[in-house]
Tab-separated table of C-alpha atoms in Angstrom:
chain	number	residue	atom	x	y	z
C	1	MET	CA	131.696	138.243	123.783
C	2	ILE	CA	132.843	136.830	126.859
C	3	ASN	CA	129.653	136.551	128.994
C	4	PHE	CA	129.600	137.821	132.611
C	5	LEU	CA	127.769	134.648	133.628
C	6	ASP	CA	126.758	131.688	131.326
C	7	LEU	CA	123.944	130.081	133.197
C	8	TYR	CA	123.066	127.926	130.219
C	9	SER	CA	126.552	126.215	130.211
C	10	ILE	CA	126.578	126.073	133.992
C	11	ASN	CA	123.361	124.116	134.079
C	12	GLN	CA	124.101	122.057	130.964
C	13	GLN	CA	126.853	120.299	133.044
C	14	TYR	CA	124.010	118.623	135.013
C	15	LYS	CA	121.461	118.297	132.326
C	16	SER	CA	120.968	114.527	132.658
C	17	GLU	CA	120.718	114.586	136.441
C	18	LEU	CA	118.400	117.629	136.385
C	19	LYS	CA	116.061	115.914	133.965
C	20	GLN	CA	116.090	112.765	136.170
C	21	ALA	CA	115.234	115.011	139.186
C	22	PHE	CA	112.403	116.666	137.233
C	23	GLU	CA	111.069	113.236	136.262
C	24	ARG	CA	111.238	111.988	139.667
C	25	VAL	CA	109.223	114.976	140.899
C	26	LEU	CA	106.780	114.632	138.136
C	27	ASP	CA	106.141	110.973	138.775
C	28	SER	CA	105.779	111.358	142.494
C	29	GLY	CA	102.459	113.352	142.201
C	30	TRP	CA	103.606	115.344	145.152
C	31	TYR	CA	104.720	118.970	144.478
C	32	ILE	CA	104.590	120.867	147.679
C	33	LEU	CA	106.426	120.122	151.050
C	34	GLY	CA	107.372	116.570	150.150
C	35	ASN	CA	110.271	114.301	150.300
C	36	GLU	CA	112.457	116.406	147.911
C	37	VAL	CA	112.284	119.451	150.216
C	38	LYS	CA	113.013	117.299	153.235
C	39	GLN	CA	116.089	115.691	151.579
C	40	PHE	CA	117.375	118.927	150.441
C	41	GLU	CA	117.012	120.402	153.891
C	42	LYS	CA	118.803	117.620	155.395
C	43	ASP	CA	121.641	117.763	152.923
C	44	PHE	CA	122.084	121.458	153.196
C	45	SER	CA	121.987	121.343	157.020
C	46	PHE	CA	124.778	118.782	156.826
C	47	TYR	CA	126.637	121.029	154.437
C	48	CYS	CA	126.320	124.048	156.527
C	49	GLY	CA	126.793	122.136	159.899
C	50	THR	CA	123.510	123.434	161.264
C	51	LYS	CA	120.630	121.727	163.045
C	52	HIS	CA	117.885	123.095	160.791
C	53	THR	CA	117.487	124.182	157.183
C	54	ILE	CA	114.049	125.570	156.311
C	55	GLY	CA	113.254	125.994	152.593
C	56	VAL	CA	111.537	129.111	151.656
C	57	ALA	CA	110.502	130.776	148.297
C	58	ASN	CA	113.542	133.064	147.884
C	59	GLY	CA	116.268	134.848	149.728
C	60	LEU	CA	114.479	138.011	150.709
C	61	ASP	CA	111.734	135.949	152.333
C	62	ALA	CA	114.398	134.057	154.253
C	63	LEU	CA	115.450	137.273	156.015
C	64	ILE	CA	111.847	138.613	156.381
C	65	LEU	CA	110.841	135.429	158.062
C	66	ILE	CA	113.659	135.237	160.388
C	67	ILE	CA	112.926	138.659	161.737
C	68	ARG	CA	109.254	138.023	161.696
C	69	ALA	CA	109.689	134.839	163.753
C	70	TYR	CA	111.666	136.784	166.313
C	71	LYS	CA	108.792	139.219	166.618
C	72	GLU	CA	106.249	136.365	167.168
C	73	LEU	CA	108.532	134.977	169.925
C	74	GLY	CA	108.577	138.448	171.629
C	75	ILE	CA	112.288	138.943	171.036
C	76	PHE	CA	111.703	141.929	168.614
C	77	LYS	CA	109.152	144.406	168.370
C	78	GLU	CA	108.075	147.171	165.870
C	79	GLY	CA	110.448	150.050	166.267
C	80	ASP	CA	113.349	148.084	167.272
C	81	GLU	CA	116.662	148.654	165.458
C	82	ILE	CA	118.883	146.199	163.478
C	83	ILE	CA	122.362	147.116	162.272
C	84	VAL	CA	123.033	146.590	158.722
C	85	PRO	CA	125.922	147.559	156.284
C	86	SER	CA	125.202	150.728	154.285
C	87	ASN	CA	126.600	149.187	151.112
C	88	THR	CA	124.459	146.076	150.856
C	89	TYR	CA	121.982	144.981	148.180
C	90	ILE	CA	118.765	146.541	148.971
C	91	ALA	CA	117.046	143.193	150.068
C	92	SER	CA	118.990	143.073	153.319
C	93	ILE	CA	117.317	146.366	154.269
C	94	LEU	CA	114.026	145.665	152.976
C	95	ALA	CA	113.712	142.617	155.173
C	96	ILE	CA	114.106	144.840	158.181
C	97	SER	CA	111.609	147.561	157.163
C	98	GLU	CA	109.204	145.227	156.015
C	99	ASN	CA	108.875	143.987	159.486
C	100	ASN	CA	108.471	147.637	160.703
C	101	LEU	CA	111.890	147.571	162.422
C	102	VAL	CA	114.420	150.285	161.904
C	103	PRO	CA	117.475	149.603	159.768
C	104	VAL	CA	120.511	151.289	161.156
C	105	LEU	CA	123.239	151.843	158.573
C	106	VAL	CA	127.021	151.231	159.263
C	107	GLU	CA	129.867	151.754	156.794
C	108	PRO	CA	131.860	148.957	155.445
C	109	HIS	CA	135.673	148.528	155.444
C	110	ILE	CA	137.036	149.893	152.172
C	111	THR	CA	139.249	146.919	151.788
C	112	THR	CA	136.809	144.130	152.325
C	113	TYR	CA	133.433	145.745	151.390
C	114	ASN	CA	131.939	144.111	154.542
C	115	ILE	CA	130.561	145.914	157.517
C	116	ASP	CA	133.264	147.401	159.659
C	117	PRO	CA	133.117	145.893	163.111
C	118	ASP	CA	134.945	148.855	164.628
C	119	LEU	CA	132.058	151.110	163.704
C	120	ILE	CA	129.234	148.880	165.071
C	121	GLU	CA	129.231	149.765	168.773
C	122	ALA	CA	128.872	153.485	168.154
C	123	LYS	CA	125.617	152.729	166.517
C	124	ILE	CA	124.071	150.557	169.317
C	125	THR	CA	121.208	152.080	171.331
C	126	PRO	CA	118.750	150.709	173.878
C	127	LYS	CA	116.557	149.784	170.846
C	128	THR	CA	119.169	147.758	168.972
C	129	LYS	CA	118.206	144.048	168.915
C	130	ALA	CA	120.415	142.572	166.240
C	131	ILE	CA	123.236	142.784	163.809
C	132	LEU	CA	122.667	141.690	160.229
C	133	PRO	CA	126.065	141.134	158.567
C	134	VAL	CA	126.062	140.602	154.925
C	135	HIS	CA	128.922	138.303	153.297
C	136	LEU	CA	129.173	140.710	150.372
C	137	TYR	CA	130.509	139.272	147.047
C	138	GLY	CA	131.130	135.964	148.680
C	139	GLN	CA	133.619	136.848	151.475
C	140	LEU	CA	132.720	136.175	155.134
C	141	CYS	CA	132.453	139.229	157.410
C	142	ASP	CA	134.660	139.352	160.504
C	143	MET	CA	132.290	137.074	162.526
C	144	ALA	CA	134.564	136.686	165.564
C	145	ALA	CA	134.374	140.420	166.152
C	146	ILE	CA	130.744	140.751	165.259
C	147	ASN	CA	129.749	137.817	167.576
C	148	ALA	CA	131.781	139.310	170.414
C	149	ILE	CA	129.826	142.639	170.109
C	150	ALA	CA	126.490	140.734	169.875
C	151	LEU	CA	127.404	138.768	173.007
C	152	LYS	CA	128.506	141.940	174.903
C	153	TYR	CA	125.117	143.696	174.105
C	154	ASN	CA	122.898	140.647	174.077
C	155	LEU	CA	122.060	141.096	170.303
C	156	LYS	CA	120.889	138.444	167.870
C	157	VAL	CA	123.107	137.933	164.781
C	158	ILE	CA	121.274	137.268	161.417
C	159	GLU	CA	123.757	136.401	158.649
C	160	ASP	CA	122.842	137.353	154.944
C	161	CYS	CA	124.424	134.439	153.121
C	162	ALA	CA	122.920	135.228	149.796
C	163	GLN	CA	126.357	135.384	148.113
C	164	ALA	CA	128.443	133.106	150.424
C	165	HIS	CA	127.409	129.457	150.008
C	166	GLY	CA	130.166	127.391	151.379
C	167	ALA	CA	132.510	130.203	152.622
C	168	THR	CA	134.421	128.819	155.643
C	169	ALA	CA	136.423	130.070	158.637
C	170	ASN	CA	137.695	128.180	161.650
C	171	GLY	CA	135.851	125.084	160.421
C	172	LYS	CA	132.464	126.700	160.252
C	173	ARG	CA	130.616	127.543	157.156
C	174	ALA	CA	128.473	130.500	156.351
C	175	GLY	CA	125.033	130.187	157.852
C	176	ASN	CA	126.457	128.793	161.039
C	177	PHE	CA	128.096	131.791	162.635
C	178	GLY	CA	124.983	133.517	163.905
C	179	ASP	CA	121.592	132.845	165.374
C	180	ALA	CA	119.950	132.313	162.001
C	181	ALA	CA	120.970	132.877	158.403
C	182	GLY	CA	119.117	133.566	155.147
C	183	PHE	CA	120.238	132.111	151.731
C	184	SER	CA	119.250	132.822	148.241
C	185	PHE	CA	119.292	130.337	145.493
C	186	TYR	CA	118.502	132.738	142.791
C	187	PRO	CA	119.716	131.231	139.471
C	188	GLY	CA	122.999	133.288	139.402
C	189	LYS	CA	124.148	132.461	142.873
C	190	ASN	CA	127.020	130.019	143.468
C	191	LEU	CA	124.180	127.441	144.330
C	192	GLY	CA	121.454	128.520	141.951
C	193	ALA	CA	118.069	127.046	141.389
C	194	LEU	CA	116.185	127.134	137.933
C	195	GLY	CA	114.012	129.741	139.408
C	196	ASP	CA	113.520	131.525	142.670
C	197	ALA	CA	114.354	129.580	145.842
C	198	GLY	CA	115.881	130.243	149.322
C	199	ALA	CA	116.466	128.779	152.734
C	200	ILE	CA	117.047	129.617	156.437
C	201	THR	CA	119.629	127.913	158.603
C	202	THR	CA	119.570	127.939	162.349
C	203	ASN	CA	120.479	125.833	165.486
C	204	ASP	CA	117.520	127.101	167.291
C	205	ASN	CA	114.687	124.648	167.723
C	206	GLU	CA	111.986	127.204	168.726
C	207	LEU	CA	112.911	129.633	165.948
C	208	ALA	CA	112.899	126.878	163.285
C	209	THR	CA	109.388	125.588	164.488
C	210	THR	CA	107.983	129.142	164.343
C	211	ILE	CA	109.411	129.835	160.861
C	212	ARG	CA	108.053	126.610	159.481
C	213	ALA	CA	104.628	127.634	160.619
C	214	LEU	CA	104.912	131.201	159.288
C	215	LEU	CA	105.963	130.243	155.874
C	216	ASN	CA	102.885	127.863	155.518
C	217	TYR	CA	100.055	130.353	156.472
C	218	GLY	CA	100.929	130.387	160.071
C	219	SER	CA	99.896	126.768	160.309
C	220	GLN	CA	101.671	123.930	162.219
C	221	VAL	CA	98.555	121.634	161.955
C	222	LYS	CA	96.519	121.790	158.708
C	223	TYR	CA	93.643	124.217	158.839
C	224	GLN	CA	94.742	125.435	162.381
C	225	ASN	CA	96.460	128.742	162.068
C	226	LYS	CA	98.568	129.787	165.042
C	227	PHE	CA	100.006	132.912	163.310
C	228	LYS	CA	99.032	135.348	160.571
C	229	GLY	CA	101.394	133.696	158.289
C	230	VAL	CA	102.436	133.817	154.609
C	231	ASN	CA	102.952	131.409	151.805
C	232	SER	CA	106.718	131.092	151.183
C	233	ARG	CA	107.437	127.493	150.588
C	234	LEU	CA	110.324	125.916	148.613
C	235	ASP	CA	108.743	123.831	145.989
C	236	GLU	CA	109.635	120.128	145.495
C	237	LEU	CA	110.964	120.762	141.887
C	238	GLN	CA	113.490	123.433	142.939
C	239	ALA	CA	114.503	121.360	145.917
C	240	ALA	CA	115.166	118.341	143.675
C	241	LEU	CA	117.195	120.406	141.268
C	242	LEU	CA	119.201	122.093	144.082
C	243	SER	CA	119.944	118.724	145.488
C	244	VAL	CA	121.660	117.775	142.233
C	245	LYS	CA	123.844	120.863	142.141
C	246	LEU	CA	124.782	120.832	145.815
C	247	LYS	CA	126.873	117.816	145.261
C	248	SER	CA	129.312	119.818	142.942
C	249	LEU	CA	129.170	123.127	144.919
C	250	ASP	CA	132.606	122.795	146.654
C	251	GLN	CA	134.185	121.578	143.185
C	252	GLU	CA	132.736	124.753	141.469
C	253	THR	CA	133.898	126.931	144.301
C	254	GLN	CA	137.459	125.612	143.827
C	255	ILE	CA	137.321	126.612	140.114
C	256	ARG	CA	136.132	130.051	141.147
C	257	ARG	CA	139.038	130.469	143.478
C	258	ASP	CA	141.495	129.276	140.809
C	259	ILE	CA	140.192	131.915	138.360
C	260	ALA	CA	140.212	134.582	141.018
C	261	ASN	CA	143.769	133.766	141.945
C	262	ARG	CA	144.709	134.154	138.325
C	263	TYR	CA	143.098	137.586	138.190
C	264	LEU	CA	144.871	138.462	141.503
C	265	THR	CA	148.177	137.385	140.287
C	266	TRP	CA	148.171	138.726	136.716
C	267	ILE	CA	146.026	141.909	136.610
C	268	THR	CA	148.718	144.475	137.117
C	269	ASN	CA	147.207	147.606	135.696
C	270	PRO	CA	147.759	150.363	138.240
C	271	GLU	CA	144.460	151.937	137.455
C	272	ILE	CA	142.611	148.789	138.700
C	273	ILE	CA	142.139	148.282	142.432
C	274	LEU	CA	141.959	144.478	143.128
C	275	PRO	CA	139.878	142.849	145.977
C	276	ILE	CA	141.693	141.870	149.070
C	277	VAL	CA	141.398	138.382	150.478
C	278	LYS	CA	142.204	137.772	154.173
C	279	LEU	CA	141.541	133.989	154.097
C	280	GLN	CA	141.114	131.874	150.979
C	281	GLU	CA	138.497	129.463	152.316
C	282	ALA	CA	136.416	132.533	153.570
C	283	GLN	CA	135.942	133.884	150.068
C	284	VAL	CA	133.847	131.819	147.544
C	285	TRP	CA	133.961	134.527	144.737
C	286	HIS	CA	130.271	134.945	143.985
C	287	LEU	CA	131.552	138.082	142.286
C	288	PHE	CA	135.094	139.281	141.409
C	289	VAL	CA	134.757	142.964	141.977
C	290	ILE	CA	137.433	145.401	141.115
C	291	ARG	CA	137.325	149.299	141.525
C	292	THR	CA	138.453	152.205	139.427
C	293	SER	CA	137.889	155.961	139.540
C	294	ASN	CA	137.080	155.764	135.685
C	295	ARG	CA	134.510	153.197	135.757
C	296	GLU	CA	132.292	154.501	132.883
C	297	TYR	CA	135.275	154.520	130.584
C	298	LEU	CA	136.492	151.129	131.831
C	299	GLN	CA	133.218	149.377	131.207
C	300	LYS	CA	132.823	150.803	127.796
C	301	TYR	CA	136.488	149.766	126.933
C	302	LEU	CA	135.776	146.149	128.113
C	303	THR	CA	132.438	146.040	126.207
C	304	ASP	CA	134.224	147.333	123.044
C	305	ASN	CA	136.786	144.589	123.646
C	306	GLY	CA	134.163	141.652	123.878
C	307	ILE	CA	134.004	141.526	127.819
C	308	GLN	CA	130.610	141.781	129.536
C	309	THR	CA	130.674	143.276	132.978
C	310	VAL	CA	127.998	144.188	135.652
C	311	ILE	CA	127.992	146.897	138.198
C	312	HIS	CA	127.065	145.539	141.631
C	313	TYR	CA	125.417	147.883	142.627
C	314	PRO	CA	125.355	151.378	141.139
C	315	ILE	CA	123.165	153.222	143.764
C	316	PRO	CA	123.827	152.873	147.512
C	317	PRO	CA	120.662	152.054	149.536
C	318	HIS	CA	120.559	155.527	151.256
C	319	LYS	CA	120.287	157.209	147.888
C	320	GLN	CA	117.450	155.028	146.672
C	321	GLU	CA	114.046	156.701	146.048
C	322	ALA	CA	112.438	153.845	148.254
C	323	TYR	CA	114.340	155.357	151.276
C	324	GLN	CA	113.818	159.066	150.731
C	325	GLU	CA	114.272	159.747	154.313
C	326	TRP	CA	117.885	158.769	154.053
C	327	ASN	CA	118.656	160.594	150.794
C	328	SER	CA	120.427	163.494	152.478
C	329	LEU	CA	122.648	161.364	154.726
C	330	SER	CA	126.285	160.833	153.909
C	331	PHE	CA	128.132	157.474	153.956
C	332	PRO	CA	131.304	158.417	151.944
C	333	VAL	CA	132.869	154.954	152.028
C	334	SER	CA	129.720	153.285	150.633
C	335	GLU	CA	129.349	156.095	148.215
C	336	LYS	CA	132.969	155.656	146.920
C	337	ILE	CA	132.447	151.835	146.684
C	338	HIS	CA	129.062	152.094	144.787
C	339	GLY	CA	130.603	154.839	142.449
C	340	GLU	CA	133.638	152.704	141.642
C	341	VAL	CA	132.962	148.874	141.598
C	342	ILE	CA	132.669	146.765	138.548
C	343	SER	CA	132.317	143.030	138.340
C	344	LEU	CA	134.385	140.877	135.934
C	345	PRO	CA	133.341	137.703	134.379
C	346	LEU	CA	133.989	134.687	136.715
C	347	SER	CA	132.155	131.370	136.595
C	348	PRO	CA	133.042	127.708	136.770
C	349	VAL	CA	132.534	127.195	133.148
C	350	MET	CA	134.928	129.991	132.002
C	351	SER	CA	137.812	128.690	129.758
C	352	ASP	CA	141.508	129.399	130.290
C	353	ASN	CA	141.541	131.427	127.113
C	354	GLU	CA	138.598	133.565	128.346
C	355	VAL	CA	140.337	134.264	131.618
C	356	ASP	CA	143.532	135.023	129.822
C	357	SER	CA	141.686	137.530	127.510
C	358	VAL	CA	140.105	139.412	130.422
C	359	ILE	CA	143.471	139.768	132.026
C	360	GLU	CA	145.160	140.941	128.755
C	361	VAL	CA	142.394	143.503	127.903
C	362	LEU	CA	142.401	144.905	131.461
C	363	ASN	CA	146.091	145.289	131.550
C	364	GLY	CA	145.680	147.261	128.262
C	365	PHE	CA	143.304	149.796	129.705
C	366	LYS	CA	144.639	153.365	130.094
C	367	TYR	CA	142.247	156.268	130.880
C	368	LYS	CA	142.564	158.972	128.385
C	369	PHE	CA	141.979	162.408	129.623
């Protein structure tokens, strides 16, 4: 079986360095908000080109804390609206509703799967305070167009970079296009921890200071609580492990791009709709997502032929039970995407033979009526 994602082999590449990092943390006797977190934050800020990185417990918390901080600063208030793509993973939307703001769904473009900038302005109201673009599957949104809209209407831009570590356009990396950005380091991400972890990037000093207090019980000075905060800290161990893997992120991204280019070149089955890439450096291939109108049959065919696949994501947000108030709404582009997508194996430890096998098997697929 060709695994969809072989996390064991990915992390085994760094086994010696990861062990050294673990021992360094163990021997330090300091396990929360110490030098490992400070060093990772410094390194990740340098990597993204931002003034601040703030380590947090996970990617969802990253988005929640950004919005919460804007509330504490008086920029957002409950009932305000944030525009978000209608085909994103649910976390992007949960971060908005968790803060008692209103998610306003906007359809994606069918070719990029990212939010369609041409549809955003029609959804802006006097209550709109931000746009939350999601760089889905690893490809940057059209940030020039989105930022132009945000500037026109005086809106904040909050990037969801959970799948786009290192994606670049015009010399900027994901996490440095908006006012703030949330990253996930869930183990399966391109930069994955060995557990849950996340981070926020921003160039806004006041926002960064507020977030740092909120994630630590609302405290800037120990035992003095300025805000009704939470506990969402990146721990020393995960920071140390992430620092090891960050050094090889660009190298692993290039391997992902090389595999993706082979897929794009050699998968020729007319029943398969391949992803479209507008700019090579803007796509880091967190996922290689194809579409077919016969997904159930294709997935079974691939499984029967020893290829593991995953569907990201089978149910669109507006059809989830958690958002029953949206269940009667229609977002046809999102519904089409969610009904047809299937993710192929793609990772920096795939062998050439495995890639060739995926291509050969896919090209042999034929839907039988």
